[in-house]
Amino acid sequence: MTNQIFNSETAAIKLRRMALEVAESFPPGSSELLIYGIGTNGFVVANQLAVYLSGRIPFLKVFELKMDKSHPETAVLWQNEAQKEGGNILLVDDVINSGRTMCYALKPLLQLHPVRVQTLVLVERMHKLFPVKPDYVGVKIATAEDDFIVVETDNRTVTRAFVR
């Protein structure tokens, strides 16, 4: 049995709202925002968010953080461009459950000596095992521990999310 949490229109509304929140909290006078999307879905969410941030933040870049979520200690930054040290970083994922993936994703980012790191997730579950509290959340949902949240994308935008 599946229960839909949201569709593409609702996802877009949530991402636009979060983009406004990010823009409002962006430090005045800061030169850039580096957005890192975790894995395939996090990268799609990061890119979609960047579209909504365009024009609100003077300079931003989106990168993919490759990670096998069953072995998160292998997180690596996708080297599609040189990453600048000392920037403002926004770490993005589609779903946060225990916080484990987000914690491991921070490791390679901390090597860039960021000025500030914030986190954004589209869906937050309430089963934290690690001390991670996202700064920006699209929707919080209480689920049974054996439920599974699925966020589907079309490789460009979020199409829907559901509980399985």
Coordinates of C-alpha atoms in Angstrom, one line a residue:
M1 CA 0.0 0.0 0.0
T2 CA 1.3 3.5 -0.9
N3 CA 0.2 6.9 0.4
Q4 CA 1.2 9.9 -1.6
I5 CA 2.7 12.7 0.4
F6 CA 2.9 15.2 -2.4
N7 CA 2.9 15.6 -6.2
S8 CA 5.1 17.7 -8.5
E9 CA 3.1 20.9 -8.0
T10 CA 3.3 20.6 -4.2
A11 CA 7.0 19.8 -4.4
A12 CA 7.6 22.9 -6.4
I13 CA 5.7 25.0 -3.9
K14 CA 7.7 23.6 -1.0
L15 CA 11.0 24.1 -2.9
R16 CA 10.1 27.7 -3.8
R17 CA 9.3 28.4 -0.1
M18 CA 12.6 26.9 1.0
A19 CA 14.4 28.9 -1.6
L20 CA 13.0 32.1 -0.1
E21 CA 14.0 31.0 3.3
V22 CA 17.6 30.2 2.1
A23 CA 17.8 33.6 0.3
E24 CA 16.5 35.5 3.4
S25 CA 19.1 33.8 5.7
F26 CA 22.0 34.2 3.2
P27 CA 24.6 36.5 4.9
P28 CA 24.7 40.0 3.4
G29 CA 27.9 40.6 1.5
S30 CA 28.6 36.9 1.0
S31 CA 30.0 36.1 -2.4
E32 CA 28.7 32.7 -3.2
L33 CA 26.6 29.7 -2.2
L34 CA 27.8 26.2 -3.0
I35 CA 24.9 23.7 -3.1
Y36 CA 25.8 20.0 -2.7
G37 CA 23.1 17.4 -3.6
I38 CA 23.5 14.0 -2.0
G39 CA 23.2 11.2 -4.6
T40 CA 20.9 11.3 -7.6
N41 CA 17.7 12.6 -5.9
G42 CA 19.5 15.1 -3.7
F43 CA 21.2 16.5 -6.8
V44 CA 17.9 16.8 -8.6
V45 CA 16.4 18.6 -5.6
A46 CA 19.6 20.8 -5.4
N47 CA 19.3 21.8 -9.1
Q48 CA 15.6 22.5 -8.8
L49 CA 16.3 24.7 -5.7
A50 CA 19.0 26.5 -7.6
V51 CA 16.5 27.5 -10.3
Y52 CA 14.3 29.1 -7.6
L53 CA 17.3 30.8 -6.0
S54 CA 18.5 32.2 -9.3
G55 CA 18.5 36.0 -9.1
R56 CA 18.0 36.0 -5.3
I57 CA 21.6 35.0 -4.4
P58 CA 24.4 36.7 -6.4
F59 CA 26.5 33.6 -7.3
L60 CA 25.8 29.9 -6.7
K61 CA 27.1 26.6 -8.0
V62 CA 25.5 23.2 -7.7
F63 CA 27.6 20.0 -7.1
E64 CA 26.8 16.3 -6.7
L65 CA 28.1 14.5 -3.7
K66 CA 28.3 10.8 -4.7
M67 CA 27.5 8.4 -2.0
D68 CA 26.5 4.7 -1.6
K69 CA 23.9 5.1 1.2
S70 CA 24.6 1.6 2.4
H71 CA 28.3 2.6 2.8
P72 CA 28.2 6.3 3.5
E73 CA 31.8 6.5 4.5
T74 CA 32.6 6.4 0.8
A75 CA 31.2 9.9 0.1
V76 CA 33.1 11.8 -2.5
L77 CA 32.6 15.2 -4.1
W78 CA 31.8 15.0 -7.8
Q79 CA 34.5 16.9 -9.5
N80 CA 32.6 18.6 -12.3
E81 CA 34.2 22.0 -11.4
A82 CA 36.9 23.1 -9.0
Q83 CA 35.3 23.6 -5.6
K84 CA 36.3 26.8 -3.8
E85 CA 37.3 26.7 -0.2
G86 CA 35.7 28.9 2.4
G87 CA 32.3 29.3 0.9
N88 CA 28.8 29.0 2.3
I89 CA 27.6 25.5 1.8
L90 CA 24.0 24.1 1.6
L91 CA 23.8 20.3 1.8
V92 CA 20.7 19.0 0.2
D93 CA 19.0 15.6 0.2
D94 CA 15.5 14.3 -0.7
V95 CA 14.7 12.5 2.6
I96 CA 16.3 12.4 6.0
N97 CA 15.6 9.5 8.3
S98 CA 18.2 8.7 10.9
G99 CA 20.6 11.5 10.0
R100 CA 23.4 9.0 9.2
T101 CA 23.8 9.9 5.5
M102 CA 23.8 13.6 6.3
C103 CA 26.5 13.2 8.9
Y104 CA 28.8 11.2 6.6
A105 CA 28.1 13.7 3.7
L106 CA 29.6 16.5 5.9
K107 CA 33.0 14.8 6.2
P108 CA 34.3 15.7 2.7
L109 CA 32.6 19.1 2.8
L110 CA 34.4 20.1 6.0
Q111 CA 37.7 19.6 4.1
L112 CA 36.7 22.7 2.1
H113 CA 36.8 24.8 5.3
P114 CA 33.4 26.3 4.8
V115 CA 32.4 29.6 6.4
R116 CA 28.9 28.1 7.1
V117 CA 27.1 24.8 6.4
Q118 CA 23.3 24.5 6.4
T119 CA 21.2 21.5 5.5
L120 CA 18.0 21.2 3.5
V121 CA 15.7 18.2 3.0
L122 CA 12.5 17.8 1.1
V123 CA 11.1 15.2 3.6
E124 CA 12.0 14.8 7.2
R125 CA 11.1 11.6 9.1
M126 CA 11.1 11.5 12.8
H127 CA 13.6 8.6 13.4
K128 CA 16.9 10.5 14.2
L129 CA 19.8 8.4 15.5
F130 CA 22.4 11.0 14.6
P131 CA 22.5 14.6 15.8
V132 CA 21.3 16.3 12.6
K133 CA 18.5 18.7 12.4
P134 CA 17.9 20.1 9.0
D135 CA 17.8 23.9 8.7
Y136 CA 15.2 23.8 5.9
V137 CA 12.4 21.2 5.7
G138 CA 9.8 20.8 3.0
V139 CA 7.5 18.5 5.0
K140 CA 7.9 16.6 8.3
I141 CA 6.1 13.3 8.5
A142 CA 5.7 10.8 11.3
T143 CA 6.0 7.3 9.9
A144 CA 6.4 3.8 11.3
E145 CA 10.0 2.8 11.4
D146 CA 9.4 0.1 8.8
D147 CA 7.8 2.5 6.3
F148 CA 9.9 3.7 3.4
I149 CA 9.6 7.1 1.8
V150 CA 10.2 7.3 -1.9
V151 CA 10.8 10.5 -3.8
E152 CA 10.6 10.1 -7.5
T153 CA 12.2 12.5 -10.0
D154 CA 12.3 12.8 -13.8
N155 CA 16.0 13.6 -13.6
R156 CA 15.1 17.3 -13.7
T157 CA 12.4 17.9 -11.1
V158 CA 10.7 16.1 -8.3
T159 CA 7.5 14.4 -9.6
R160 CA 6.0 12.9 -6.4
A161 CA 6.8 11.5 -3.0
F162 CA 5.0 8.6 -1.2
V163 CA 5.2 6.3 1.7
R164 CA 5.5 2.6 0.9

